[in-house]
Amino acid sequence: MTAARAPRILLAPACLAGALALLPLGYLAVRALERGPGFAWSVITTEGTGLLLVRSLALAAVVVTACLVLGISLAWLTVRTALPGARAWAVLATLPLAVPSYVAAFAWLSAVPGMSGFTGSAVSLTLVSYPYVLLPVAAALRGIDPAQEETSRSLGAGPVRTFRRVTLPQLRPAAAGGGLLVALYVLSDFGAVSLMRYDTFTRGIYTSYQASFDRTPAAALSAVLVVLTIGVVALETRTRGRRGHARTGGGTARPSAPVPLGRAAAPALAWCGAVAAAAVAFPLGTLAYWLVTGNRAGWDPAGLLSTAGVTLAVAGAGAALTTALALPVGVLAARHRGRAAELIEQAAYAGHALPGITVALALVFFAVRYATPIYQELPLLVCAYAVLFLPVAVAATRAAVLQSPPVLEDVARSLGRGPLRVLRAVTVPLAAPGVAAGAALTFVICMKELPATLLLRPTGMDTLATRLWTETGTASYSAAAPYAAALILLAAVPSYLLGRQRP
């Protein structure tokens, strides 16, 4: 890890990214204190707020734990073992990224009506979010030196002991980063918990917004959610440690020898098949039922095509801006640890746990008062995507930079290269695959985003997610089916490409 002072070429854009992410917090401060600190405190200290806190934390803890088990096990099986059909299983394991949480929730709720509340929310969110752990862990498995595992096995340690004592400690940063993204995803989810009728902070905030013109109670609840987010990010930072994780030797250029599974091959295949069936086959089967039983006379192919084009354009713009803002933050977090870098990184995570409706209303508040020309225009929606999903791109960038040897940057600086040239010629090219993976992941998430899109889309513009939600909200499930199918198919393409990454 580089001890040199962070260059201004990184600090300036990183501060801009942090300022954009903190913009909703300014809105919350204005709204929450609008009627005085006493009123805000009375909202925060109610029994209902405490119950929302417990329910939100319980859901996040269960989903994160389940995602760590699913993500790490599937990553190890598909990357490091002689699993039959490993490449196909790796692709299938990433496809849940293409399934919106509200589609997964409705699929389970329609098939098992009693599966609402906590159980339904936990199952739905786990099955759509475990790839956030799988992808960084799989990337780390491909990057770590296989010589340590081979040495352990040569000394008589079996595959399980080698994994637990040698491999798992090296996966801690990637697993912690993925677990953080899952926790923030769960805390900010609105679609699944709403359909499952499980009250968390997001549903409580939305209900408060809808119930009254007074935004102060909802703003106070959102402020509690922000504090909760900061605590989760700080906890992940402490578990990350300060060990170096970059490869420094030439032996790491070769792939590791696959670990033979032997008699464990059948249980491993059964495990992969069960996860794929629950996370991919089941929602797709439910969607197929909607398509088959629906009234095709009401379908609008031209409208569907137009909406799909708009969705791709908006998601592409959101992913591009988010990745550009995340690059300096990720490099700072990986190479220039210090108080300033930590504050900027934590600021970048602030908006991700805010519900989309809060971020949207904050940007509306800002645009109406200070940026009228972009009110109800596409740039405002793209900025909302950047605020909401900046942590996804930051985590991918930081992990990619950590995997590249810092000594190459030190050599470039010793040859007289300036910070900008080192960044452009060394850091970015080495981290490019990981940054691209983060951009693809951000693109998928932007396509599925719902609450902010509903509030900030330009007049007359629809995305696949908003049309799907509109039709589902009126119980027109057959009419919603084509939009759900198109959304999943489009999101499946980058998800498939992410799953195909091999050494």
CSV table of C-alpha atoms in Angstrom, one decimal, residues 22-257:
chain,number,residue,atom,x,y,z
A,22,LEU,CA,-23.6,13.4,0.4
A,23,LEU,CA,-26.2,15.6,-1.3
A,24,PRO,CA,-29.2,13.6,-0.1
A,25,LEU,CA,-27.8,14.0,3.5
A,26,GLY,CA,-28.0,17.8,3.1
A,27,TYR,CA,-31.6,17.4,2.2
A,28,LEU,CA,-32.3,15.2,5.1
A,29,ALA,CA,-30.6,17.6,7.5
A,30,VAL,CA,-32.9,20.4,6.2
A,31,ARG,CA,-36.0,18.4,6.4
A,32,ALA,CA,-35.3,16.5,9.6
A,33,LEU,CA,-34.6,19.7,11.5
A,34,GLU,CA,-37.3,21.8,9.8
A,35,ARG,CA,-39.5,21.5,12.9
A,36,GLY,CA,-36.7,21.6,15.4
A,37,PRO,CA,-34.3,19.0,16.9
A,38,GLY,CA,-36.9,18.1,19.6
A,39,PHE,CA,-39.5,16.9,17.1
A,40,ALA,CA,-36.9,14.9,15.1
A,41,TRP,CA,-35.7,13.3,18.3
A,42,SER,CA,-39.3,12.4,19.3
A,43,VAL,CA,-39.7,10.6,15.9
A,44,ILE,CA,-36.4,8.7,16.3
A,45,THR,CA,-37.0,7.5,19.8
A,46,THR,CA,-40.5,6.0,19.3
A,47,GLU,CA,-41.1,2.4,19.8
A,48,GLY,CA,-42.0,2.0,16.1
A,49,THR,CA,-38.6,3.3,15.0
A,50,GLY,CA,-36.8,0.9,17.4
A,51,LEU,CA,-38.9,-2.0,15.9
A,52,LEU,CA,-38.0,-0.9,12.4
A,53,LEU,CA,-34.3,-0.9,13.4
A,54,VAL,CA,-34.5,-4.4,14.8
A,55,ARG,CA,-36.4,-5.7,11.8
A,56,SER,CA,-34.0,-4.1,9.3
A,57,LEU,CA,-30.9,-5.3,11.1
A,58,ALA,CA,-32.3,-8.8,11.5
A,59,LEU,CA,-33.1,-9.1,7.8
A,60,ALA,CA,-29.7,-7.7,6.8
A,61,ALA,CA,-27.8,-10.1,9.1
A,62,VAL,CA,-29.7,-13.2,7.8
A,63,VAL,CA,-29.3,-12.3,4.2
A,64,VAL,CA,-25.6,-11.4,4.5
A,65,THR,CA,-24.9,-14.6,6.3
A,66,ALA,CA,-26.7,-16.7,3.7
A,67,CYS,CA,-25.1,-14.8,0.8
A,68,LEU,CA,-21.6,-15.4,2.3
A,69,VAL,CA,-22.3,-19.1,2.4
A,70,LEU,CA,-23.8,-19.3,-1.1
A,71,GLY,CA,-21.3,-16.9,-2.7
A,72,ILE,CA,-18.1,-18.3,-1.2
A,73,SER,CA,-19.1,-21.9,-1.7
A,74,LEU,CA,-20.2,-21.4,-5.3
A,75,ALA,CA,-17.1,-19.3,-6.1
A,76,TRP,CA,-14.7,-22.0,-4.7
A,77,LEU,CA,-16.5,-24.8,-6.5
A,78,THR,CA,-16.6,-23.1,-9.9
A,79,VAL,CA,-13.1,-21.6,-9.8
A,80,ARG,CA,-10.9,-23.9,-7.8
A,81,THR,CA,-12.3,-27.4,-8.1
A,82,ALA,CA,-12.8,-30.0,-10.8
A,83,LEU,CA,-16.5,-29.5,-10.8
A,84,PRO,CA,-18.1,-31.0,-13.9
A,85,GLY,CA,-19.4,-28.2,-16.1
A,86,ALA,CA,-17.8,-25.5,-13.9
A,87,ARG,CA,-18.0,-22.8,-16.6
A,88,ALA,CA,-21.8,-23.4,-17.1
A,89,TRP,CA,-22.4,-23.4,-13.3
A,90,ALA,CA,-20.4,-20.1,-13.0
A,91,VAL,CA,-22.7,-18.5,-15.6
A,92,LEU,CA,-25.8,-19.8,-14.0
A,93,ALA,CA,-24.6,-18.6,-10.6
A,94,THR,CA,-24.4,-15.0,-11.8
A,95,LEU,CA,-27.8,-14.9,-13.6
A,96,PRO,CA,-29.8,-13.9,-10.5
A,97,LEU,CA,-28.3,-10.4,-11.0
A,98,ALA,CA,-30.8,-10.1,-13.9
A,99,VAL,CA,-33.8,-10.8,-11.7
A,100,PRO,CA,-35.2,-7.7,-9.9
A,101,SER,CA,-36.0,-8.3,-6.2
A,102,TYR,CA,-39.6,-7.4,-6.8
A,103,VAL,CA,-39.9,-10.0,-9.5
A,104,ALA,CA,-38.3,-12.7,-7.3
A,105,ALA,CA,-40.6,-11.7,-4.4
A,106,PHE,CA,-43.8,-11.9,-6.5
A,107,ALA,CA,-42.7,-15.3,-8.0
A,108,TRP,CA,-42.4,-16.8,-4.5
A,109,LEU,CA,-45.4,-15.0,-3.2
A,110,SER,CA,-47.6,-16.1,-6.1
A,111,ALA,CA,-46.5,-19.8,-5.7
A,112,VAL,CA,-46.4,-19.9,-1.9
A,113,PRO,CA,-48.9,-17.3,-0.6
A,114,GLY,CA,-48.0,-17.9,3.0
A,115,MET,CA,-44.4,-17.1,2.4
A,116,SER,CA,-44.7,-13.4,3.2
A,117,GLY,CA,-43.1,-11.3,5.9
A,118,PHE,CA,-39.6,-12.0,7.1
A,119,THR,CA,-39.1,-15.4,5.6
A,120,GLY,CA,-40.2,-14.4,2.1
A,121,SER,CA,-38.2,-11.2,2.2
A,122,ALA,CA,-35.0,-13.1,3.3
A,123,VAL,CA,-35.4,-15.8,0.7
A,124,SER,CA,-36.1,-13.4,-2.1
A,125,LEU,CA,-33.3,-11.0,-1.3
A,126,THR,CA,-30.7,-13.8,-0.7
A,127,LEU,CA,-31.4,-15.4,-4.1
A,128,VAL,CA,-31.0,-12.1,-6.0
A,129,SER,CA,-28.0,-10.7,-4.1
A,130,TYR,CA,-25.6,-13.5,-3.4
A,131,PRO,CA,-23.8,-12.8,-6.7
A,132,TYR,CA,-22.5,-9.6,-5.0
A,133,VAL,CA,-20.4,-11.9,-2.9
A,134,LEU,CA,-19.7,-14.6,-5.5
A,135,LEU,CA,-18.2,-12.2,-8.1
A,136,PRO,CA,-15.5,-10.5,-6.0
A,137,VAL,CA,-14.6,-13.8,-4.2
A,138,ALA,CA,-14.3,-15.6,-7.6
A,139,ALA,CA,-12.1,-12.8,-8.9
A,140,ALA,CA,-9.9,-13.0,-5.7
A,141,LEU,CA,-9.6,-16.8,-6.1
A,142,ARG,CA,-8.3,-16.3,-9.6
A,143,GLY,CA,-5.8,-13.8,-8.5
A,144,ILE,CA,-4.2,-15.3,-5.3
A,145,ASP,CA,-1.1,-17.3,-5.5
A,146,PRO,CA,-1.9,-21.1,-5.8
A,147,ALA,CA,1.5,-22.0,-4.4
A,148,GLN,CA,0.4,-21.5,-0.8
A,149,GLU,CA,-2.5,-24.0,-1.2
A,150,GLU,CA,-0.3,-26.5,-3.0
A,151,THR,CA,2.2,-26.3,-0.2
A,152,SER,CA,-0.5,-26.9,2.4
A,153,ARG,CA,-1.8,-30.0,0.5
A,154,SER,CA,1.8,-31.3,0.1
A,155,LEU,CA,2.2,-31.1,3.9
A,156,GLY,CA,-0.8,-33.4,4.3
A,157,ALA,CA,-3.7,-31.0,4.7
A,158,GLY,CA,-6.9,-32.0,3.0
A,159,PRO,CA,-8.9,-29.7,0.7
A,160,VAL,CA,-11.3,-28.6,3.5
A,161,ARG,CA,-8.5,-27.7,5.9
A,162,THR,CA,-6.5,-26.0,3.2
A,163,PHE,CA,-9.5,-23.9,2.3
A,164,ARG,CA,-10.2,-23.0,5.9
A,165,ARG,CA,-6.7,-22.1,7.0
A,166,VAL,CA,-5.0,-20.9,3.7
A,167,THR,CA,-7.6,-19.8,1.1
A,168,LEU,CA,-10.3,-18.3,3.3
A,169,PRO,CA,-8.1,-15.7,5.1
A,170,GLN,CA,-7.0,-14.4,1.7
A,171,LEU,CA,-10.6,-14.1,0.6
A,172,ARG,CA,-11.5,-11.9,3.6
A,173,PRO,CA,-11.3,-8.5,1.8
A,174,ALA,CA,-13.3,-9.7,-1.2
A,175,ALA,CA,-15.9,-11.4,1.0
A,176,ALA,CA,-16.2,-8.4,3.3
A,177,GLY,CA,-16.7,-6.1,0.4
A,178,GLY,CA,-19.3,-8.3,-1.1
A,179,GLY,CA,-21.1,-8.7,2.2
A,180,LEU,CA,-21.1,-4.9,2.6
A,181,LEU,CA,-22.8,-4.5,-0.8
A,182,VAL,CA,-25.4,-7.1,0.2
A,183,ALA,CA,-26.1,-5.4,3.5
A,184,LEU,CA,-26.5,-2.0,1.8
A,185,TYR,CA,-28.7,-3.6,-0.8
A,186,VAL,CA,-31.0,-5.1,1.8
A,187,LEU,CA,-31.2,-1.9,3.9
A,188,SER,CA,-32.2,0.1,0.8
A,189,ASP,CA,-34.5,-2.5,-0.9
A,190,PHE,CA,-38.1,-1.4,-1.4
A,191,GLY,CA,-39.7,-3.7,-3.9
A,192,ALA,CA,-39.3,-7.1,-2.2
A,193,VAL,CA,-40.2,-6.0,1.3
A,194,SER,CA,-43.2,-4.0,0.0
A,195,LEU,CA,-44.6,-7.0,-1.8
A,196,MET,CA,-43.8,-9.3,1.1
A,197,ARG,CA,-45.4,-6.8,3.5
A,198,TYR,CA,-42.4,-6.8,5.8
A,199,ASP,CA,-41.9,-3.4,7.5
A,200,THR,CA,-38.3,-2.2,7.3
A,201,PHE,CA,-36.9,1.3,7.3
A,202,THR,CA,-37.5,1.7,3.5
A,203,ARG,CA,-41.2,0.7,3.7
A,204,GLY,CA,-41.7,2.8,6.8
A,205,ILE,CA,-40.1,5.9,5.1
A,206,TYR,CA,-42.3,5.3,2.0
A,207,THR,CA,-45.4,5.0,4.1
A,208,SER,CA,-44.5,8.2,6.0
A,209,TYR,CA,-44.0,10.1,2.7
A,210,GLN,CA,-47.3,8.8,1.3
A,211,ALA,CA,-49.3,9.4,4.5
A,212,SER,CA,-48.6,13.1,4.9
A,213,PHE,CA,-47.4,16.3,3.2
A,214,ASP,CA,-45.1,16.7,6.3
A,215,ARG,CA,-41.7,15.2,5.2
A,216,THR,CA,-40.1,15.7,8.6
A,217,PRO,CA,-40.9,12.2,10.1
A,218,ALA,CA,-39.7,10.4,6.9
A,219,ALA,CA,-36.6,12.5,6.8
A,220,ALA,CA,-35.8,11.7,10.5
A,221,LEU,CA,-36.3,8.0,9.7
A,222,SER,CA,-34.0,8.3,6.7
A,223,ALA,CA,-31.3,10.0,8.9
A,224,VAL,CA,-31.4,6.9,11.2
A,225,LEU,CA,-30.9,4.7,8.2
A,226,VAL,CA,-27.9,6.8,7.1
A,227,VAL,CA,-26.3,6.4,10.6
A,228,LEU,CA,-26.9,2.7,10.3
A,229,THR,CA,-25.2,2.6,6.9
A,230,ILE,CA,-22.1,4.5,8.3
A,231,GLY,CA,-21.9,1.9,11.1
A,232,VAL,CA,-22.0,-1.0,8.6
A,233,VAL,CA,-19.4,0.6,6.4
A,234,ALA,CA,-17.1,1.3,9.4
A,235,LEU,CA,-17.5,-2.3,10.6
A,236,GLU,CA,-16.5,-3.6,7.1
A,237,THR,CA,-13.5,-1.3,7.1
A,238,ARG,CA,-12.3,-2.7,10.4
A,239,THR,CA,-12.7,-6.3,9.2
A,240,ARG,CA,-10.8,-5.6,6.0
A,241,GLY,CA,-7.5,-5.2,7.8
A,242,ARG,CA,-4.4,-3.6,6.4
A,243,ARG,CA,-2.6,-6.6,4.9
A,244,GLY,CA,-1.4,-6.4,1.4
A,245,HIS,CA,-3.2,-8.7,-1.0
A,246,ALA,CA,-1.4,-7.9,-4.3
A,247,ARG,CA,0.5,-10.6,-6.2
A,248,THR,CA,4.2,-10.0,-6.3
A,249,GLY,CA,5.7,-13.2,-7.7
A,250,GLY,CA,5.8,-14.7,-11.1
A,251,GLY,CA,4.3,-17.9,-10.0
A,252,THR,CA,0.9,-16.3,-9.8
A,253,ALA,CA,0.6,-16.0,-13.5
A,254,ARG,CA,-0.3,-19.7,-13.8
A,255,PRO,CA,-3.7,-21.1,-13.0
A,256,SER,CA,-4.1,-23.3,-9.9
A,257,ALA,CA,-4.5,-27.0,-10.4
